[in-house]
PDB file of C-alpha atoms in Angstrom:
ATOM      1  CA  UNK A 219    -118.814 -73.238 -22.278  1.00 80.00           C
ATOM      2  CA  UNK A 220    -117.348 -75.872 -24.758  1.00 85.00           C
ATOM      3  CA  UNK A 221    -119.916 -77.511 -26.955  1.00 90.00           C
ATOM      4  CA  UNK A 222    -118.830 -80.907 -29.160  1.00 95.00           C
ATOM      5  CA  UNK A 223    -121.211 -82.247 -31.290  1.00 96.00           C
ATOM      6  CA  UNK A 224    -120.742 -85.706 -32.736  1.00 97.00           C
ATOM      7  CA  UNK A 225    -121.801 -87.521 -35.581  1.00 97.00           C
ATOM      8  CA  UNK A 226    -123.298 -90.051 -36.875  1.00 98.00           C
ATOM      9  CA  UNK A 227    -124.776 -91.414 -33.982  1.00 97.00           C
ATOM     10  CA  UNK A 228    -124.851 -94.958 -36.093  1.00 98.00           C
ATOM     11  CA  UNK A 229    -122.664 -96.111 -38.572  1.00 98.00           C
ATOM     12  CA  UNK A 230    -123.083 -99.522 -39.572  1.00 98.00           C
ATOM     13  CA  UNK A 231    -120.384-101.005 -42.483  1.00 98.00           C
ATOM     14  CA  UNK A 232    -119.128-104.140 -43.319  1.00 98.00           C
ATOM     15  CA  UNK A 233    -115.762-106.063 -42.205  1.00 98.00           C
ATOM     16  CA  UNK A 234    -112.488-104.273 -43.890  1.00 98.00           C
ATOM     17  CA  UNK A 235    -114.611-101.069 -44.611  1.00 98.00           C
ATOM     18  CA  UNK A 236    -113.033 -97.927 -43.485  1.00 98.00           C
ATOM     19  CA  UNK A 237    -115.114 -95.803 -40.431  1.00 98.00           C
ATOM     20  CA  UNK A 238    -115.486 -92.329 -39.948  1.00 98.00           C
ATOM     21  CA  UNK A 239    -116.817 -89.891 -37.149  1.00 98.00           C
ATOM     22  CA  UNK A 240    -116.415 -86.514 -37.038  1.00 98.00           C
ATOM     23  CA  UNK A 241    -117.137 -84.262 -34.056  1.00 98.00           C
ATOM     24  CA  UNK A 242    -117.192 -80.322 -33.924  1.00 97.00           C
ATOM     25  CA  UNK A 243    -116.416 -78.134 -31.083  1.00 96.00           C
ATOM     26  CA  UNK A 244    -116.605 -75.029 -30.280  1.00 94.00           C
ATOM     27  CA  UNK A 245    -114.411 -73.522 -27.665  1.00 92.00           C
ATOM     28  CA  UNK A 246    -111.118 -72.194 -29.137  1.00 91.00           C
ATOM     29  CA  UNK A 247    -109.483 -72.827 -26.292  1.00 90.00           C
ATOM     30  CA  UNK A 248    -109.546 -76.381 -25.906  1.00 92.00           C
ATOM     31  CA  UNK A 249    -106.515 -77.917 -27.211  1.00 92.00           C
ATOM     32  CA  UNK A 250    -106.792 -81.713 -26.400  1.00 93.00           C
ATOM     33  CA  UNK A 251    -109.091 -84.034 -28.191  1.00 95.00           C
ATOM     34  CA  UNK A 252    -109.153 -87.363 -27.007  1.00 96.00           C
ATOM     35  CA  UNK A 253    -111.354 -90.670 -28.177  1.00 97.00           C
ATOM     36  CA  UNK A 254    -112.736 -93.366 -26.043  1.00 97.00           C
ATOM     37  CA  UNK A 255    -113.986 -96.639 -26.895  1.00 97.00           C
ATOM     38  CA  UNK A 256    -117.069 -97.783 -24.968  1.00 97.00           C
ATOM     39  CA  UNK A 257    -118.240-101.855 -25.081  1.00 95.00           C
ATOM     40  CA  UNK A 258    -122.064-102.209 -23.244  1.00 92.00           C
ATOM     41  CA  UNK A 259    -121.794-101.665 -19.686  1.00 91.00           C
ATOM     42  CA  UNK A 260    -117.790-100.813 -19.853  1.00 94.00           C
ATOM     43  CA  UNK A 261    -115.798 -97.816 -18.969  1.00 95.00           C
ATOM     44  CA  UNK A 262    -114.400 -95.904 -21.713  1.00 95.00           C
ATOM     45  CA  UNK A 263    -110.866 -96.497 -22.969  1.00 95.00           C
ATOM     46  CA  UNK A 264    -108.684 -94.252 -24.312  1.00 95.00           C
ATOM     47  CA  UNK A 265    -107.578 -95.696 -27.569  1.00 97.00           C
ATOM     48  CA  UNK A 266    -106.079 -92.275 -29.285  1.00 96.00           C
ATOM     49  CA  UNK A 267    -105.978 -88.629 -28.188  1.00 95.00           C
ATOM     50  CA  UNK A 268    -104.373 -85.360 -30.212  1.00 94.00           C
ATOM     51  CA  UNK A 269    -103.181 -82.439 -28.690  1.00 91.00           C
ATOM     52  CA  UNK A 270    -104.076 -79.353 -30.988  1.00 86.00           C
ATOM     53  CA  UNK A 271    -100.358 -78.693 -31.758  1.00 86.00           C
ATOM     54  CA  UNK A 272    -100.390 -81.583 -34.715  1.00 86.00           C
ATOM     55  CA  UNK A 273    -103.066 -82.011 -37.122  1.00 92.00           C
ATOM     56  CA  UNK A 274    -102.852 -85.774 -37.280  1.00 95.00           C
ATOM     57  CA  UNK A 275    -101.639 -89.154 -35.277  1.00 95.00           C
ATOM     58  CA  UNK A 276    -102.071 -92.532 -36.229  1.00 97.00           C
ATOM     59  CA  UNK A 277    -102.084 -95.634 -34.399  1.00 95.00           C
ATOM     60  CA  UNK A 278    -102.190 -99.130 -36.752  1.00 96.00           C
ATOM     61  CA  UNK A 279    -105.558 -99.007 -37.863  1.00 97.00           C
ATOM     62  CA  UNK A 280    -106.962 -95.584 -35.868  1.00 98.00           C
ATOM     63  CA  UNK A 281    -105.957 -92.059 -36.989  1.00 98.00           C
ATOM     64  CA  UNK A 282    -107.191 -88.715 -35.566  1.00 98.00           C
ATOM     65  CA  UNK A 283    -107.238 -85.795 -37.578  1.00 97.00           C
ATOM     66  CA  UNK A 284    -107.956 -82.026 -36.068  1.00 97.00           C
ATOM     67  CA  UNK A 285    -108.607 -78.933 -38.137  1.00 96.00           C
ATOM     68  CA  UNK A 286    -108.529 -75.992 -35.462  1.00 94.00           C
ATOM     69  CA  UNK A 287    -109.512 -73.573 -38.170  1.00 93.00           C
ATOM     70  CA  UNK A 288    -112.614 -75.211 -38.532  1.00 95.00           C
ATOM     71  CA  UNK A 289    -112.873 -76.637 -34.943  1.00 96.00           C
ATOM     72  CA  UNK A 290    -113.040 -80.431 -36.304  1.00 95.00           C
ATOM     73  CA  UNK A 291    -111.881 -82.892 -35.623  1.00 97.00           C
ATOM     74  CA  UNK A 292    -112.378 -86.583 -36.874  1.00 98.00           C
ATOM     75  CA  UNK A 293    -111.659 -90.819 -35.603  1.00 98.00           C
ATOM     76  CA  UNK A 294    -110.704 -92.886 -38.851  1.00 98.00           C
ATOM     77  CA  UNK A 295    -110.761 -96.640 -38.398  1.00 98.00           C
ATOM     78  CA  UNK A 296    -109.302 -98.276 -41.171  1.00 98.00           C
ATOM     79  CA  UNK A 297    -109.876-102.613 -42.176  1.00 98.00           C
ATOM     80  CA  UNK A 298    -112.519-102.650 -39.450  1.00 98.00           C
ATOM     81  CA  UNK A 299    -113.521-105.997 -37.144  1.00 97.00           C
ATOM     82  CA  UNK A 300    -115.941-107.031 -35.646  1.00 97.00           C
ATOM     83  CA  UNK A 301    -114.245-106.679 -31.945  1.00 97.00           C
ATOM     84  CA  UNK A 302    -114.234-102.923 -33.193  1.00 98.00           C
ATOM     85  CA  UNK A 303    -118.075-102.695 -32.579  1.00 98.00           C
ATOM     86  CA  UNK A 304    -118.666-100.099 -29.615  1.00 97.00           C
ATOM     87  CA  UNK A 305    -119.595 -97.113 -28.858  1.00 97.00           C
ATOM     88  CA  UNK A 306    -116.991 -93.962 -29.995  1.00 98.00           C
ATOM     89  CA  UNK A 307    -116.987 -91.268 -27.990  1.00 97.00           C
ATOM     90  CA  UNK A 308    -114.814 -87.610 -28.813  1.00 98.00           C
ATOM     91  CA  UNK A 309    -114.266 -85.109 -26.339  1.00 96.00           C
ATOM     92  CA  UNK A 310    -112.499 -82.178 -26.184  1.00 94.00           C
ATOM     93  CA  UNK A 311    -110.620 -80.524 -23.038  1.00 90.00           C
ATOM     94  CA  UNK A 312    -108.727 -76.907 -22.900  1.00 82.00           C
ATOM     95  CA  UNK A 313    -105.757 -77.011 -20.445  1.00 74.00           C
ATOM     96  CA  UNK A 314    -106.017 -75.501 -17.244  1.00 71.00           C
ATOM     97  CA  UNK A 315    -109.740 -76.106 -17.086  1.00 73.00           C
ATOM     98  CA  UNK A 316    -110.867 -79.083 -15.639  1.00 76.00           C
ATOM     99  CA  UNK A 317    -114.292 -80.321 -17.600  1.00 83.00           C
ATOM    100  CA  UNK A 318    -113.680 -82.519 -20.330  1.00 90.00           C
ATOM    101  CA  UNK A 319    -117.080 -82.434 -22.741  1.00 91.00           C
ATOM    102  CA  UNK A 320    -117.787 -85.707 -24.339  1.00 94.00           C
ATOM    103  CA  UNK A 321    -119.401 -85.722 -27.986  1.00 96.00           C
ATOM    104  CA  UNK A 322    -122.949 -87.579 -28.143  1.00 95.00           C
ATOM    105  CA  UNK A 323    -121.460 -90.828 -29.226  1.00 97.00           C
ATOM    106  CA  UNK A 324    -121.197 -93.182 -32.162  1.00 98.00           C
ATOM    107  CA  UNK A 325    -122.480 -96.933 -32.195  1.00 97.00           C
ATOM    108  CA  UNK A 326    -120.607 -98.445 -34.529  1.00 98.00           C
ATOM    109  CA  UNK A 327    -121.700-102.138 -35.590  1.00 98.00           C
ATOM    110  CA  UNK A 328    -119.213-103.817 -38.074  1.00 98.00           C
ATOM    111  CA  UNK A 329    -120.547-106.899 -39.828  1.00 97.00           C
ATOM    112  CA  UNK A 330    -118.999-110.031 -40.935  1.00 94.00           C
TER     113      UNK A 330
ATOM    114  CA  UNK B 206    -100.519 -97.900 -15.206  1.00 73.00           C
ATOM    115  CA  UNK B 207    -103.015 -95.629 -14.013  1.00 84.00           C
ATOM    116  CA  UNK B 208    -105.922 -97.766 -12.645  1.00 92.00           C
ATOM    117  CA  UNK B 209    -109.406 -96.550 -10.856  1.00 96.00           C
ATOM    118  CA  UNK B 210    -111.797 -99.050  -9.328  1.00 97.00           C
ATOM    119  CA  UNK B 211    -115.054 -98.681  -8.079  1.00 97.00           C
ATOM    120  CA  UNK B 212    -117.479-100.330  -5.634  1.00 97.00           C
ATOM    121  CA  UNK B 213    -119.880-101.766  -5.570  1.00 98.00           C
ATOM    122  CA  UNK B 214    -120.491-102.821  -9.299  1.00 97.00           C
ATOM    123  CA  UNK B 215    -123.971-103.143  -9.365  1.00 97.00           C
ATOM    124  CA  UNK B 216    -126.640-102.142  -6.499  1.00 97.00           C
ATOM    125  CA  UNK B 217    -130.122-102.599  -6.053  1.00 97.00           C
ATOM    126  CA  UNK B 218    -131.600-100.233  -3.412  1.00 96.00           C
ATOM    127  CA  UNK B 219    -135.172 -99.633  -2.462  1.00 97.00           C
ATOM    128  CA  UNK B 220    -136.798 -96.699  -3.527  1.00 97.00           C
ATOM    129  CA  UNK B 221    -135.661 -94.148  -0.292  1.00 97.00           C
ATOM    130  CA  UNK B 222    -132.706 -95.364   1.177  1.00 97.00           C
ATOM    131  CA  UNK B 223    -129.076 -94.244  -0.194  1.00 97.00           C
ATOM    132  CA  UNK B 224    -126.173 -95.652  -1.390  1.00 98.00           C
ATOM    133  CA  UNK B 225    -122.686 -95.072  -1.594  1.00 98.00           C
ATOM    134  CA  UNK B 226    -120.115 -95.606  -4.281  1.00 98.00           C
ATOM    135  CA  UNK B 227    -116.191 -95.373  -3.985  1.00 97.00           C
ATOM    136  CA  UNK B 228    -113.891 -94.651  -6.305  1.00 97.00           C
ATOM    137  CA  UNK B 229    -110.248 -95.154  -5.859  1.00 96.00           C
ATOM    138  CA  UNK B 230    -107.058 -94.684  -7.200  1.00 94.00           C
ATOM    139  CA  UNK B 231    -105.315 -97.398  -7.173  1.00 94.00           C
ATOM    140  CA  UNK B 232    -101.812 -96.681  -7.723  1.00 91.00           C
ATOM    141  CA  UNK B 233    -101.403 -93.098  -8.412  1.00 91.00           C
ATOM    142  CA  UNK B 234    -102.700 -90.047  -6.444  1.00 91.00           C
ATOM    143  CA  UNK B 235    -105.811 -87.768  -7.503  1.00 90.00           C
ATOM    144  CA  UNK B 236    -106.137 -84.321  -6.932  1.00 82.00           C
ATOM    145  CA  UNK B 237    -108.651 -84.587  -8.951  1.00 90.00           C
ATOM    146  CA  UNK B 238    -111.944 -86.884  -9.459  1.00 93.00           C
ATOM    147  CA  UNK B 239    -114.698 -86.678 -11.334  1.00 95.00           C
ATOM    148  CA  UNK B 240    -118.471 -88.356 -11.505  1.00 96.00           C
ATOM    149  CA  UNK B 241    -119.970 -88.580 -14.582  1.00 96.00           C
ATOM    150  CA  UNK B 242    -123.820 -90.334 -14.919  1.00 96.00           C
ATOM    151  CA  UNK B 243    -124.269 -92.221 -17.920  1.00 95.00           C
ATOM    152  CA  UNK B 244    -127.970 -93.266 -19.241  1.00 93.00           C
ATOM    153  CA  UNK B 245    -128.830 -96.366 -21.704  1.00 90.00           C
ATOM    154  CA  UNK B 246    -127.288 -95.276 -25.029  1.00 88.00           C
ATOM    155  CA  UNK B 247    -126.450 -91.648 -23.907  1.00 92.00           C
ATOM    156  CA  UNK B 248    -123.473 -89.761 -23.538  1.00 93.00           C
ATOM    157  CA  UNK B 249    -121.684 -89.080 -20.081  1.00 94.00           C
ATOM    158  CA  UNK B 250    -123.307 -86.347 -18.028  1.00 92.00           C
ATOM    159  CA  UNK B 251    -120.949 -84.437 -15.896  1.00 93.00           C
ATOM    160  CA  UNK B 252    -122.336 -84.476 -12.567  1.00 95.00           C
ATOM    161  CA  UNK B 253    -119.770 -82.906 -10.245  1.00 94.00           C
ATOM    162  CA  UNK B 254    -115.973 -82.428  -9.953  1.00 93.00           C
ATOM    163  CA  UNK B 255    -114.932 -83.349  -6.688  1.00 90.00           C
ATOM    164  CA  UNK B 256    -111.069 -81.944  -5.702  1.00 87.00           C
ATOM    165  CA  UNK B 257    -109.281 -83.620  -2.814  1.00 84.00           C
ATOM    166  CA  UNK B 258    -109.871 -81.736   0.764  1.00 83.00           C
ATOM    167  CA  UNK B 259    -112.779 -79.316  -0.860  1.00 85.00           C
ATOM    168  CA  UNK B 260    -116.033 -78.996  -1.790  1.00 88.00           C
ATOM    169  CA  UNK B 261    -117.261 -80.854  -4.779  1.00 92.00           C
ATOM    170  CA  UNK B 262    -118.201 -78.065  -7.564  1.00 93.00           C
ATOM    171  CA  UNK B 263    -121.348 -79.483  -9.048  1.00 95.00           C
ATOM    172  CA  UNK B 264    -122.602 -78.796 -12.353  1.00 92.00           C
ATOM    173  CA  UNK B 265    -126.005 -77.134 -13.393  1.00 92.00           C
ATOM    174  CA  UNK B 266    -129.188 -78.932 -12.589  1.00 93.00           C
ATOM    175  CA  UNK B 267    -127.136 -81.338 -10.434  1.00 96.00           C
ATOM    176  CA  UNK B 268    -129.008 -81.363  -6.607  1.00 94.00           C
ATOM    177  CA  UNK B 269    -125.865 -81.524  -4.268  1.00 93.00           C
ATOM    178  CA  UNK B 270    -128.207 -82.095  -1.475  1.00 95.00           C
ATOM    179  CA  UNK B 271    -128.975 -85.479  -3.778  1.00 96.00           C
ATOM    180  CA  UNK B 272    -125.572 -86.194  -4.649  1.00 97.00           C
ATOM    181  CA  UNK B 273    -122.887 -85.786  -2.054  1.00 96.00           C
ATOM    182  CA  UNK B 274    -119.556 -85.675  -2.687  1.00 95.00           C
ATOM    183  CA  UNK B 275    -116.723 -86.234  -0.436  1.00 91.00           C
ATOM    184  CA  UNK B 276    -112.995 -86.606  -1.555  1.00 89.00           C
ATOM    185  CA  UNK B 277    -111.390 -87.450   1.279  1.00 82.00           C
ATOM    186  CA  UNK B 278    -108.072 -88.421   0.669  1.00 90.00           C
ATOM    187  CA  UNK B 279    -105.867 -88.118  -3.130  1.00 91.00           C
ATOM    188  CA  UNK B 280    -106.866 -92.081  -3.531  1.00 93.00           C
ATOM    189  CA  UNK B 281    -110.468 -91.573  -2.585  1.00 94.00           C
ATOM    190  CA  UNK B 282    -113.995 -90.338  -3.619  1.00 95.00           C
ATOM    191  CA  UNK B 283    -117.313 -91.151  -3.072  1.00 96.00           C
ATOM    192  CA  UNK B 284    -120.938 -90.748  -4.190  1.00 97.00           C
ATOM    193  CA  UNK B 285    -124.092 -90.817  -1.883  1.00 97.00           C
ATOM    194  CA  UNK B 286    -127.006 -90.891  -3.763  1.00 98.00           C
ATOM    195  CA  UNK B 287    -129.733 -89.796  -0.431  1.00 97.00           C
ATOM    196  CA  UNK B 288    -133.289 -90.763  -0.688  1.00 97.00           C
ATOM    197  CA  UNK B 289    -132.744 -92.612  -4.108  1.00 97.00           C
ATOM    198  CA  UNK B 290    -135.483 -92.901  -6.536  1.00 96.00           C
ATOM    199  CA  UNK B 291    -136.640 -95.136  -9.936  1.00 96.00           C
ATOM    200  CA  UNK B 292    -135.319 -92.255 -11.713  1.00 96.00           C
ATOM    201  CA  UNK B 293    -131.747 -92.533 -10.342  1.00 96.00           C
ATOM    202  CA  UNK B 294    -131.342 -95.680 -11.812  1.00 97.00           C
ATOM    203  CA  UNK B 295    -128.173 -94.650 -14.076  1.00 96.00           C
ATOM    204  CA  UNK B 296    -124.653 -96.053 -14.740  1.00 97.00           C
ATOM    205  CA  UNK B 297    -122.255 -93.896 -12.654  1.00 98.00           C
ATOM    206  CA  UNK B 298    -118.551 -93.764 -13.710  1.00 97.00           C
ATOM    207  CA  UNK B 299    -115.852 -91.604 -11.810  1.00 97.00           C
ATOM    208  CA  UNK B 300    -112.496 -90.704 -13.473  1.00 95.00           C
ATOM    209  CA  UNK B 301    -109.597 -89.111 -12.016  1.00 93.00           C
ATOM    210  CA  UNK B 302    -106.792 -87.685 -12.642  1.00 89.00           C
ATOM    211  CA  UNK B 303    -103.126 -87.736 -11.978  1.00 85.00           C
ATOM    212  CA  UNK B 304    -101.361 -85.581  -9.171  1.00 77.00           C
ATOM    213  CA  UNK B 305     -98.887 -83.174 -10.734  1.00 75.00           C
ATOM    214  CA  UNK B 306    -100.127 -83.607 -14.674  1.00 75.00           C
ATOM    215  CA  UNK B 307    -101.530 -81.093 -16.997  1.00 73.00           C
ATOM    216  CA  UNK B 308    -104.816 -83.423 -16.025  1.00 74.00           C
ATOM    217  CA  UNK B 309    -105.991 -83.751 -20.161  1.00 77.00           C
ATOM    218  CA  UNK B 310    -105.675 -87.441 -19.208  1.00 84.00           C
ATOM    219  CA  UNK B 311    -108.774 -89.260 -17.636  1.00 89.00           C
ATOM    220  CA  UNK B 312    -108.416 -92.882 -16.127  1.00 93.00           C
ATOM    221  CA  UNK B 313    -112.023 -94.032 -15.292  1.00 95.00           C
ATOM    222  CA  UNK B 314    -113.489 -96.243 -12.936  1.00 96.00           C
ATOM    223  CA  UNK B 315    -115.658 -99.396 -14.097  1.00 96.00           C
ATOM    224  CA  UNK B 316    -118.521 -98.100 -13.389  1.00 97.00           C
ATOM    225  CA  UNK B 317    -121.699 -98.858 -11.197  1.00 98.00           C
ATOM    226  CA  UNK B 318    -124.771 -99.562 -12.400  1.00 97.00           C
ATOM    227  CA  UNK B 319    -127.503 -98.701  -9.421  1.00 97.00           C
ATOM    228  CA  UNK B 320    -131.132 -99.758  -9.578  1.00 97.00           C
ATOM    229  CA  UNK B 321    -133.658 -98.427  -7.421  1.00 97.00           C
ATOM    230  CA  UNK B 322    -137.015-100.216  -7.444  1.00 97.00           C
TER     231      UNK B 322
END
């Protein structure tokens, strides 16, 4: 079965820094990689997805970039705020099946 | 939009007894739902995938004697935890999915935090 590792599982930077997470997966056949946004005691929210047919997407300050070759993919916040303090989770989801794995999560703190 | 609620947010049960938690599509219809458990700073832990009119499949290590599943209806699911205990004490989110999509897109519930003393 599909198998997404995530990391790190902090990441602490300061205001207008640039964030990164990368996750890893490892069933070929997934081709849909989305990332969710978790605040304490929240659901997630879905706040930018790729399908494995593109290699990147942005969205204002949040890109996605996905290297099936290496079966990576990676969340880049750029400027960060202090509203963007959560917890990130990737996942990764083949068509036609129905689990969707979730990475081990990020806690990202951005400071003032 | 695509929105799933739950009920009841929070619970407190006695060690023993079970509880129930809904989830509900709002405004769409799903053929799909799915019940994740979530603990303090963890990931979410697939629990069971529960498809309209059939039995939930439940994932390894999951007790579906513990956990039942019933998906009634395309707008409805719920969870019974039976003869809870201090170790069920988890945040439990459903998610479902649309009715005639490719299903890569989840819509999740709010969640419900249960505490069993």
């Amino acid at each position: 079965g599909e198998n997404v590792e995530q990391h790190p599982s902090t990441l602490s930077v300061q205001e207008g820094d640039s964030a990164v997470i990368k996750c890893t997966y490892s069933d070929s056949a997934s081709n849909y990689f989305p990332w969710y946004k978790q605040e304490l005691g929240k659901r997630p929210q879905l706040i930018i997805d790729i399908r494995s047919n593109v290699g990147e997407k942005k969205d204002q300050r949040i890109a996605v970039t996905l290297n099936k070759t290496a079966k990576h993919f990676s969340l880049h916040i750029t400027e960060t705020q202090p509203e963007d303090s959560a917890v990130y989770f990737c996942a990764a989801h083949a068509t036609g099946f129905q689990k969707l794995v979730f990475g081990t999560g990020t806690r990202l703190l951005v400071s003032p | 939009g695509a929105v799933v609620s739950q009920h009841p947010s929070r619970v407190i049960c006695k060690s023993g007894t079970s509880v129930k938690i809904e989830c509900r599509s709002l405004d769409f219809q799903a053929t799909t739902m799915f019940w994740y458990r979530q603990f303090p700073k963890k990931s979410l832990m697939l629990m069971a995938t529960s498809n309209e009119g059939s039995k939930a499949t439940y994932e390894q290590g999951v007790e579906k004697d513990k956990f039942l599943i019933n998906h009634a209806s395309l707008t409805l699911s719920t969870l019974t935890v039976t003869s809870a205990h201090p170790e069920d004490s988890s945040f439990y989110i459903c998610s479902a999915t649309k009715s005639g999509t490719s299903g890569d897109l989840r819509y999740f519930g709010p969640g419900t935090r249960l505490t069993v003393t």
